[in-house]
Amino acid sequence: MYLVNKPVHIAIAGGNYGGLSALKSLYLSLLATNPDYDGTSQALANPNVKITLIDRRDGFVHYLGMTRGLSQPDYARKLWVPYTEMPWLQHSSITIKQNIISRITATHVELVDSEHVEFDYLVMALGQSRNAPIGVSASTHSEYLSAMDKYHDVILNAQSVAVVGGGAVGTELAADLKTDYPDKQVTLIHSRELPVPGPFMDEFRHEVVKVLNKLGVQTIFGQRVVEESVSVEDFSLAHVKHANLLPELIESVKRDATLVTSSGAKVHADVVFNCMGSRNKSPLVDLASSSDAPVFSTAGIRVNKNLQIDDPQYPHIFAVGDVSNRAAVAKFAGAAVKSGSVAGSNIAKMVLAKGGDVELGEMGRRGNAASAYSRIKLVLGEHHTVIQSESGVVPPEMASRMSAPDIKLGKALKNLAVGKFPSHSR
């Protein structure tokens, strides 16, 4: 064990894929350092290190599976894993603050109750925001289960469902709902002529449409919703406290609605899900730039290859996952996990170097930087997957073999060492 004059305080803002991966890396590098540590029990106490994890939830959420969770109740119950089920998080050097972040500065994280969490090093793993239910408005495991029960009951009793927004999330949701409820009318409305906007090939988009048609999803493309009348709006809570900071606190579900498109067509649906895209967390980040380029742009927080903020004022602050501008155009949970691990390892190296020179690890960009196209995988119900690589669309049979039946839930839980302790060998 190394000794310092005062404990090093590391804060992690965000406790999901990237934040927990960073924390696991710090655990292995700064806490599980005794020679006989073998991953079968808690690491020894280390008074020289204090790590504070800040998140409004009391657990990890496997967002990758959320559209499937809305169509399959049993699967939904597995998507939220309380932090208490990760024994390594109960280490004496780790504190979990369940709270909402209101502001991040160069020296502290400010919470909505005005508490300040001071830090020597910070990992920003803020992710992006989507309205609930995809964004998940619950703060506790019990709230989540109750909310999902309500969604499932509403979907079960509906004859028709409309999904507004044909990006990756809306497309997957429409496919999941039609797969698991083939007798319901499922309509996908999207403002462009083809779904899934972004740096993707039309061949890929046409393959997505082919699958949607095969499933029986009714598609209305090239039209936007310009008017809606809603009879039942008990899910829509536009004035939820702190919703200005976290759009996921606002429910987007509408019931018994009539939608009018830009062509004048009317679509009635017993349930409407709004999947109109995500928002970044730039309002939370109060970091001035030392150049003309902002720290936080529409592409994300500007970071260097070591995942430090790309500004000489902030070598002690790292950004990982979707909040970083090194994230792929199509956001990947795997990239968030990898970047969290790199950032955590780099902070540990800096701590152990005690101010000396140190060679930090690098985070490469996913895929071929020279390609005009980004990689993306869409899981469209249990039986169809459409994948685009930088070079083209993967044949359907091969794409199906490349898709995990549980949408990588098992892999996520293994990576997070749920029910056990991290091991240096894993």
Coordinates of C-alpha atoms in Angstrom, one line a residue:
M1 CA 0.0 0.0 0.0
Y2 CA 1.3 3.4 -0.9
L3 CA 1.1 6.4 1.4
V4 CA 0.1 10.0 0.7
N5 CA -0.3 13.1 2.8
K6 CA -4.1 13.1 2.4
P7 CA -6.5 10.7 0.8
V8 CA -6.9 11.1 -3.0
H9 CA -10.6 11.8 -3.8
I10 CA -11.9 10.6 -7.1
A11 CA -15.5 11.4 -8.1
I12 CA -17.5 9.6 -10.8
A13 CA -20.5 11.4 -12.2
G14 CA -22.8 8.7 -13.5
G15 CA -23.1 5.1 -12.4
N16 CA -24.0 3.1 -15.5
Y17 CA -21.8 1.5 -18.3
G18 CA -19.0 4.0 -18.3
G19 CA -19.0 5.1 -14.7
L20 CA -19.1 1.6 -13.2
S21 CA -16.4 0.4 -15.6
A22 CA -14.2 3.3 -14.5
L23 CA -14.9 2.4 -10.8
K24 CA -14.1 -1.3 -11.4
S25 CA -10.8 -0.3 -13.0
L26 CA -10.0 2.0 -10.0
Y27 CA -11.0 -0.8 -7.6
L28 CA -8.5 -3.3 -9.2
S29 CA -5.7 -0.7 -9.6
L30 CA -5.9 1.2 -6.3
L31 CA -7.8 -1.1 -3.8
A32 CA -7.3 -4.7 -4.8
T33 CA -3.5 -4.4 -4.6
N34 CA -2.6 -6.8 -1.8
P35 CA -0.6 -9.8 -3.3
D36 CA -3.1 -12.4 -2.1
Y37 CA -6.2 -10.7 -3.6
D38 CA -7.8 -13.3 -5.8
G39 CA -11.3 -11.9 -6.4
T40 CA -13.1 -14.2 -3.9
S41 CA -13.5 -11.6 -1.2
Q42 CA -13.4 -7.8 -0.6
A43 CA -10.2 -6.0 -1.1
L44 CA -8.4 -4.7 2.0
A45 CA -9.2 -1.2 3.3
N46 CA -7.2 1.6 1.9
P47 CA -7.4 4.9 3.8
N48 CA -5.5 6.7 1.1
V49 CA -8.2 6.5 -1.5
K50 CA -11.8 7.9 -1.5
I51 CA -14.0 7.2 -4.4
T52 CA -17.5 8.8 -4.7
L53 CA -20.0 7.5 -7.2
I54 CA -22.9 9.9 -7.9
D55 CA -26.1 8.8 -9.6
R56 CA -29.7 9.5 -9.1
R57 CA -30.5 5.8 -9.3
D58 CA -29.9 3.0 -6.8
G59 CA -28.6 0.6 -9.5
F60 CA -27.4 -0.2 -13.0
V61 CA -29.8 -0.1 -15.9
H62 CA -29.2 -2.2 -19.1
Y63 CA -30.5 0.4 -21.5
L64 CA -29.6 -1.7 -24.5
G65 CA -32.5 -4.0 -23.6
M66 CA -35.1 -1.3 -22.7
T67 CA -37.3 -1.7 -25.9
R68 CA -37.4 -5.4 -25.4
G69 CA -38.2 -4.8 -21.7
L70 CA -41.3 -2.9 -22.7
S71 CA -42.6 -5.9 -24.7
Q72 CA -41.4 -8.7 -22.4
P73 CA -42.2 -8.3 -18.7
D74 CA -39.9 -11.1 -17.5
Y75 CA -36.9 -9.7 -19.4
A76 CA -37.7 -6.2 -18.1
R77 CA -37.3 -7.3 -14.5
K78 CA -33.7 -8.3 -15.2
L79 CA -32.7 -4.9 -16.6
W80 CA -32.2 -3.0 -13.3
V81 CA -29.5 -4.4 -11.0
P82 CA -29.3 -2.6 -7.6
Y83 CA -25.8 -1.5 -6.5
T84 CA -26.3 -3.7 -3.4
E85 CA -26.0 -6.7 -5.6
M86 CA -22.4 -5.8 -6.4
P87 CA -20.5 -6.6 -3.2
W88 CA -17.3 -4.9 -4.3
L89 CA -19.2 -1.5 -4.3
Q90 CA -19.5 -1.9 -0.5
H91 CA -15.8 -1.3 0.0
S92 CA -15.0 1.1 2.7
S93 CA -13.2 3.5 0.3
I94 CA -16.3 3.7 -2.0
T95 CA -19.3 6.0 -1.2
I96 CA -22.4 6.0 -3.3
K97 CA -24.4 9.2 -3.3
Q98 CA -27.9 8.8 -4.7
N99 CA -28.6 12.3 -5.9
I100 CA -29.1 14.5 -8.9
I101 CA -26.2 16.5 -10.3
S102 CA -26.9 20.1 -11.0
R103 CA -23.5 21.4 -11.9
I104 CA -19.9 20.3 -12.6
T105 CA -17.0 22.6 -12.1
A106 CA -13.2 22.1 -12.2
T107 CA -13.1 21.4 -8.5
H108 CA -16.4 19.9 -7.4
V109 CA -19.7 18.3 -8.4
E110 CA -22.7 20.2 -7.2
L111 CA -25.9 18.4 -6.3
V112 CA -29.5 19.7 -6.3
D113 CA -29.5 19.9 -2.5
S114 CA -26.5 22.3 -2.7
E115 CA -24.1 19.7 -1.4
H116 CA -20.6 19.9 -3.1
V117 CA -18.5 16.8 -3.8
E118 CA -14.9 17.9 -4.0
F119 CA -12.5 15.9 -6.1
D120 CA -8.9 15.6 -7.2
Y121 CA -9.9 13.6 -10.2
L122 CA -13.2 13.3 -12.0
V123 CA -14.8 10.9 -14.5
M124 CA -17.8 12.3 -16.3
A125 CA -20.0 9.4 -17.4
L126 CA -23.2 11.3 -17.7
G127 CA -24.6 9.5 -20.8
Q128 CA -27.4 11.1 -22.7
S129 CA -31.1 11.8 -21.9
R130 CA -34.2 10.4 -23.5
N131 CA -37.8 10.9 -22.2
A132 CA -39.1 7.9 -20.3
P133 CA -39.8 5.1 -20.6
I134 CA -36.7 4.6 -22.7
G135 CA -34.8 7.0 -20.6
V136 CA -36.1 5.4 -17.3
S137 CA -37.6 7.9 -14.9
A138 CA -37.4 5.7 -11.8
S139 CA -34.8 6.4 -9.2
T140 CA -35.1 3.1 -7.2
H141 CA -35.5 -0.5 -8.1
S142 CA -39.0 -0.7 -6.7
E143 CA -40.1 2.4 -8.6
Y144 CA -38.8 0.9 -11.8
L145 CA -40.6 -2.4 -11.3
S146 CA -43.9 -0.5 -10.6
A147 CA -43.5 1.7 -13.7
M148 CA -42.7 -1.3 -15.9
D149 CA -45.8 -3.1 -14.6
K150 CA -47.9 -0.1 -15.5
Y151 CA -46.4 0.1 -19.0
H152 CA -47.0 -3.6 -19.6
D153 CA -50.6 -3.3 -18.5
V154 CA -51.2 -0.4 -20.8
I155 CA -49.6 -2.2 -23.8
L156 CA -51.4 -5.5 -23.0
N157 CA -54.8 -3.8 -23.1
A158 CA -54.1 -1.7 -26.2
Q159 CA -55.2 -2.7 -29.6
S160 CA -53.0 -0.2 -31.4
V161 CA -49.6 1.4 -30.7
A162 CA -47.9 4.2 -32.5
V163 CA -44.1 4.9 -32.2
V164 CA -43.1 8.4 -33.3
G165 CA -39.5 8.7 -34.4
G166 CA -37.8 6.1 -36.6
G167 CA -34.3 6.3 -35.3
A168 CA -32.5 3.3 -33.9
V169 CA -34.6 3.2 -30.7
G170 CA -38.0 3.8 -32.3
T171 CA -37.3 1.2 -35.0
E172 CA -36.3 -1.4 -32.4
L173 CA -39.3 -0.6 -30.2
A174 CA -41.7 -1.0 -33.1
A175 CA -40.1 -4.3 -34.0
D176 CA -40.2 -5.6 -30.4
L177 CA -43.8 -4.7 -29.9
K178 CA -45.0 -6.3 -33.2
T179 CA -42.9 -9.4 -32.5
D180 CA -44.3 -10.0 -29.1
Y181 CA -47.8 -8.7 -29.9
P182 CA -48.4 -9.7 -33.5
D183 CA -52.2 -9.1 -33.3
K184 CA -51.8 -5.5 -32.3
Q185 CA -51.5 -2.7 -34.9
V186 CA -48.1 -1.2 -34.6
T187 CA -47.4 2.0 -36.6
L188 CA -44.0 3.7 -36.9
I189 CA -44.1 7.3 -38.0
H190 CA -40.9 9.0 -39.2
S191 CA -40.2 12.4 -40.8
R192 CA -37.8 11.1 -43.4
E193 CA -38.3 8.8 -46.3
L194 CA -36.2 6.1 -44.7
P195 CA -35.6 5.2 -41.1
V196 CA -32.4 5.5 -38.9
P197 CA -30.8 8.8 -39.9
G198 CA -27.1 9.2 -39.7
P199 CA -23.9 8.1 -41.6
F200 CA -25.5 4.8 -42.8
M201 CA -26.0 3.3 -46.2
D202 CA -29.4 3.3 -47.8
E203 CA -28.9 -0.4 -48.4
F204 CA -28.9 -0.7 -44.6
R205 CA -32.0 1.4 -44.2
H206 CA -33.8 -0.6 -46.9
E207 CA -32.9 -3.8 -45.1
V208 CA -34.5 -2.4 -41.9
V209 CA -37.6 -1.5 -43.8
K210 CA -37.7 -5.0 -45.3
V211 CA -37.7 -6.5 -41.8
L212 CA -40.3 -4.1 -40.5
N213 CA -42.6 -5.0 -43.4
K214 CA -42.0 -8.7 -42.8
L215 CA -43.0 -8.3 -39.2
G216 CA -46.2 -6.4 -40.2
V217 CA -45.3 -3.0 -38.8
Q218 CA -47.2 -0.2 -40.6
T219 CA -44.7 2.5 -41.6
I220 CA -45.5 6.1 -42.3
F221 CA -42.3 7.7 -43.6
G222 CA -41.7 11.2 -45.0
Q223 CA -44.3 12.7 -42.7
R224 CA -44.0 14.3 -39.3
V225 CA -46.6 14.6 -36.5
V226 CA -47.9 18.2 -36.6
E227 CA -50.8 17.9 -34.2
E228 CA -52.0 15.5 -31.5
S229 CA -55.1 15.2 -29.4
V230 CA -54.8 13.1 -26.2
S231 CA -57.8 11.8 -24.2
V232 CA -55.7 10.2 -21.4
E233 CA -52.4 11.8 -20.3
D234 CA -51.8 10.2 -17.0
F235 CA -48.2 9.3 -18.0
S236 CA -47.2 12.8 -19.1
L237 CA -45.7 14.8 -16.2
A238 CA -44.2 17.8 -17.9
H239 CA -43.6 19.7 -14.7
V240 CA -41.7 17.1 -12.8
K241 CA -39.1 18.6 -10.4
H242 CA -35.6 18.8 -12.0
A243 CA -36.9 17.8 -15.4
N244 CA -35.0 20.8 -16.8
L245 CA -31.8 18.9 -15.8
L246 CA -32.9 15.4 -16.7
P247 CA -35.4 15.0 -19.5
E248 CA -35.7 11.3 -18.7
L249 CA -37.8 12.3 -15.7
I250 CA -40.6 13.3 -18.2
E251 CA -42.8 10.5 -19.4
S252 CA -43.4 10.5 -23.1
V253 CA -46.3 8.0 -23.2
K254 CA -49.7 9.2 -24.4
R255 CA -52.9 7.2 -24.3
D256 CA -56.0 7.3 -26.5
A257 CA -54.4 9.7 -28.9
T258 CA -55.1 10.9 -32.5
L259 CA -52.0 12.1 -34.4
V260 CA -52.2 14.3 -37.5
T261 CA -49.3 14.1 -39.9
S262 CA -47.9 16.7 -42.2
S263 CA -49.9 15.2 -45.1
G264 CA -53.1 15.5 -43.1
A265 CA -53.4 11.8 -42.4
K266 CA -54.9 10.9 -39.0
V267 CA -53.6 8.0 -37.0
H268 CA -55.4 6.9 -33.9
A269 CA -53.5 4.8 -31.3
D270 CA -54.4 3.5 -27.9
V271 CA -50.8 4.1 -26.8
V272 CA -48.1 6.4 -28.3
F273 CA -44.4 6.2 -27.6
N274 CA -42.3 9.3 -28.4
C275 CA -38.8 8.3 -29.6
M276 CA -37.7 11.6 -31.1
G277 CA -34.0 11.4 -30.1
S278 CA -31.7 12.1 -27.2
R279 CA -30.3 15.2 -25.6
N280 CA -26.8 15.7 -24.2
K281 CA -26.0 16.9 -20.6
S282 CA -24.2 20.1 -21.6
P283 CA -26.3 22.3 -19.2
L284 CA -24.6 20.5 -16.3
V285 CA -21.0 21.1 -17.3
D286 CA -19.6 24.5 -16.2
L287 CA -16.1 24.4 -17.6
A288 CA -14.7 27.3 -19.5
S289 CA -12.5 26.7 -22.5
S290 CA -9.1 28.2 -22.9
S291 CA -9.6 28.3 -26.6
D292 CA -12.3 29.3 -29.1
A293 CA -13.5 25.7 -29.2
P294 CA -16.1 25.0 -26.5
V295 CA -15.5 22.2 -24.0
F296 CA -18.9 20.7 -24.7
S297 CA -20.3 20.9 -28.3
T298 CA -23.1 19.1 -30.0
A299 CA -20.7 16.2 -30.6
G300 CA -20.0 15.8 -26.9
I301 CA -17.2 16.8 -24.5
R302 CA -14.0 17.4 -26.3
V303 CA -11.4 14.8 -25.1
N304 CA -8.0 13.7 -26.2
K305 CA -6.9 10.1 -26.9
N306 CA -6.4 9.5 -23.2
L307 CA -10.0 10.6 -22.5
Q308 CA -8.9 13.7 -20.6
I309 CA -10.7 16.9 -21.5
D310 CA -8.8 18.4 -24.4
D311 CA -7.9 21.6 -22.6
P312 CA -4.7 22.2 -20.6
Q313 CA -6.8 23.4 -17.6
Y314 CA -8.4 20.0 -17.0
P315 CA -5.9 17.2 -17.1
H316 CA -7.6 15.7 -14.0
I317 CA -11.0 15.5 -15.6
F318 CA -12.0 12.6 -17.9
A319 CA -15.1 12.0 -20.0
V320 CA -16.3 8.6 -21.1
G321 CA -19.1 7.0 -23.1
D322 CA -21.9 8.9 -24.9
V323 CA -21.0 12.2 -23.3
S324 CA -17.5 12.2 -25.0
N325 CA -16.9 13.3 -28.5
R326 CA -15.0 10.2 -29.1
A327 CA -18.1 8.1 -28.9
A328 CA -19.3 6.7 -32.2
V329 CA -22.1 8.5 -34.0
A330 CA -24.3 5.5 -33.1
K331 CA -23.8 5.2 -29.4
F332 CA -22.4 1.8 -28.1
A333 CA -22.6 0.5 -24.5
G334 CA -19.4 -1.5 -25.3
A335 CA -17.6 1.7 -26.1
A336 CA -18.7 3.2 -22.9
V337 CA -17.4 0.2 -20.9
K338 CA -14.1 0.3 -22.7
S339 CA -13.6 4.1 -22.3
G340 CA -14.6 3.9 -18.6
S341 CA -11.9 1.2 -18.1
V342 CA -9.3 3.3 -19.9
A343 CA -10.1 6.4 -17.9
G344 CA -10.1 4.6 -14.6
S345 CA -6.8 3.0 -15.4
N346 CA -5.3 6.4 -16.4
I347 CA -6.4 8.0 -13.2
A348 CA -4.9 5.2 -11.2
K349 CA -1.6 5.6 -13.0
M350 CA -1.6 9.4 -12.2
V351 CA -2.4 8.8 -8.6
L352 CA 0.4 6.2 -8.2
A353 CA 2.9 8.4 -10.1
K354 CA 2.3 11.1 -7.4
G355 CA 2.8 14.0 -9.9
G356 CA 5.6 12.3 -11.9
D357 CA 5.6 11.6 -15.6
V358 CA 3.4 8.7 -16.6
E359 CA 2.4 7.1 -19.9
L360 CA -1.4 7.0 -20.1
G361 CA -3.5 4.5 -22.0
E362 CA -5.3 5.5 -25.2
M363 CA -8.8 5.0 -26.4
G364 CA -9.0 4.3 -30.1
R365 CA -11.9 5.3 -32.3
R366 CA -14.3 2.5 -33.1
G367 CA -14.1 1.3 -36.7
N368 CA -12.3 2.8 -39.8
A369 CA -11.9 6.5 -39.3
A370 CA -11.5 6.9 -43.1
S371 CA -14.9 5.4 -43.8
A372 CA -17.9 7.6 -44.5
Y373 CA -20.1 5.2 -42.7
S374 CA -20.5 4.3 -39.0
R375 CA -21.0 0.8 -37.6
I376 CA -24.5 0.0 -36.2
K377 CA -26.5 -3.0 -35.1
L378 CA -30.2 -3.0 -34.9
V379 CA -32.0 -5.9 -33.0
L380 CA -35.4 -6.0 -34.5
G381 CA -37.4 -8.4 -32.4
E382 CA -36.1 -11.8 -31.3
H383 CA -35.5 -13.1 -34.8
H384 CA -34.0 -10.3 -36.9
T385 CA -30.8 -8.3 -36.7
V386 CA -29.5 -5.8 -39.2
I387 CA -25.9 -4.8 -39.1
Q388 CA -23.8 -2.3 -41.0
S389 CA -20.0 -2.3 -40.9
E390 CA -17.9 0.3 -42.5
S391 CA -17.7 -1.8 -45.7
G392 CA -21.3 -2.8 -46.1
V393 CA -24.4 -4.5 -44.8
V394 CA -23.8 -7.9 -43.1
P395 CA -25.8 -10.7 -44.7
P396 CA -28.9 -11.5 -42.6
E397 CA -27.9 -15.0 -41.6
M398 CA -24.5 -13.8 -40.4
A399 CA -26.1 -10.8 -38.6
S400 CA -28.4 -13.2 -36.7
R401 CA -25.4 -15.2 -35.5
M402 CA -23.7 -12.0 -34.4
S403 CA -26.6 -11.0 -32.1
A404 CA -26.8 -12.1 -28.5
P405 CA -30.3 -13.5 -27.6
D406 CA -30.3 -11.5 -24.3
I407 CA -29.1 -8.3 -26.0
K408 CA -25.8 -8.6 -24.1
L409 CA -27.4 -8.5 -20.6
G410 CA -25.4 -11.4 -19.4
K411 CA -22.2 -9.9 -20.7
A412 CA -22.9 -6.6 -19.0
L413 CA -23.6 -8.3 -15.6
K414 CA -20.4 -10.3 -16.0
N415 CA -18.4 -7.2 -16.8
L416 CA -19.8 -5.4 -13.7
A417 CA -19.0 -8.4 -11.4
V418 CA -22.6 -8.7 -10.2
G419 CA -22.8 -11.0 -7.2
K420 CA -19.0 -11.3 -6.9
F421 CA -15.8 -9.4 -6.7
P422 CA -13.7 -8.2 -9.7
S423 CA -10.7 -10.3 -10.6
H424 CA -7.4 -9.2 -12.2
S425 CA -7.7 -12.3 -14.4
R426 CA -11.1 -11.3 -15.9

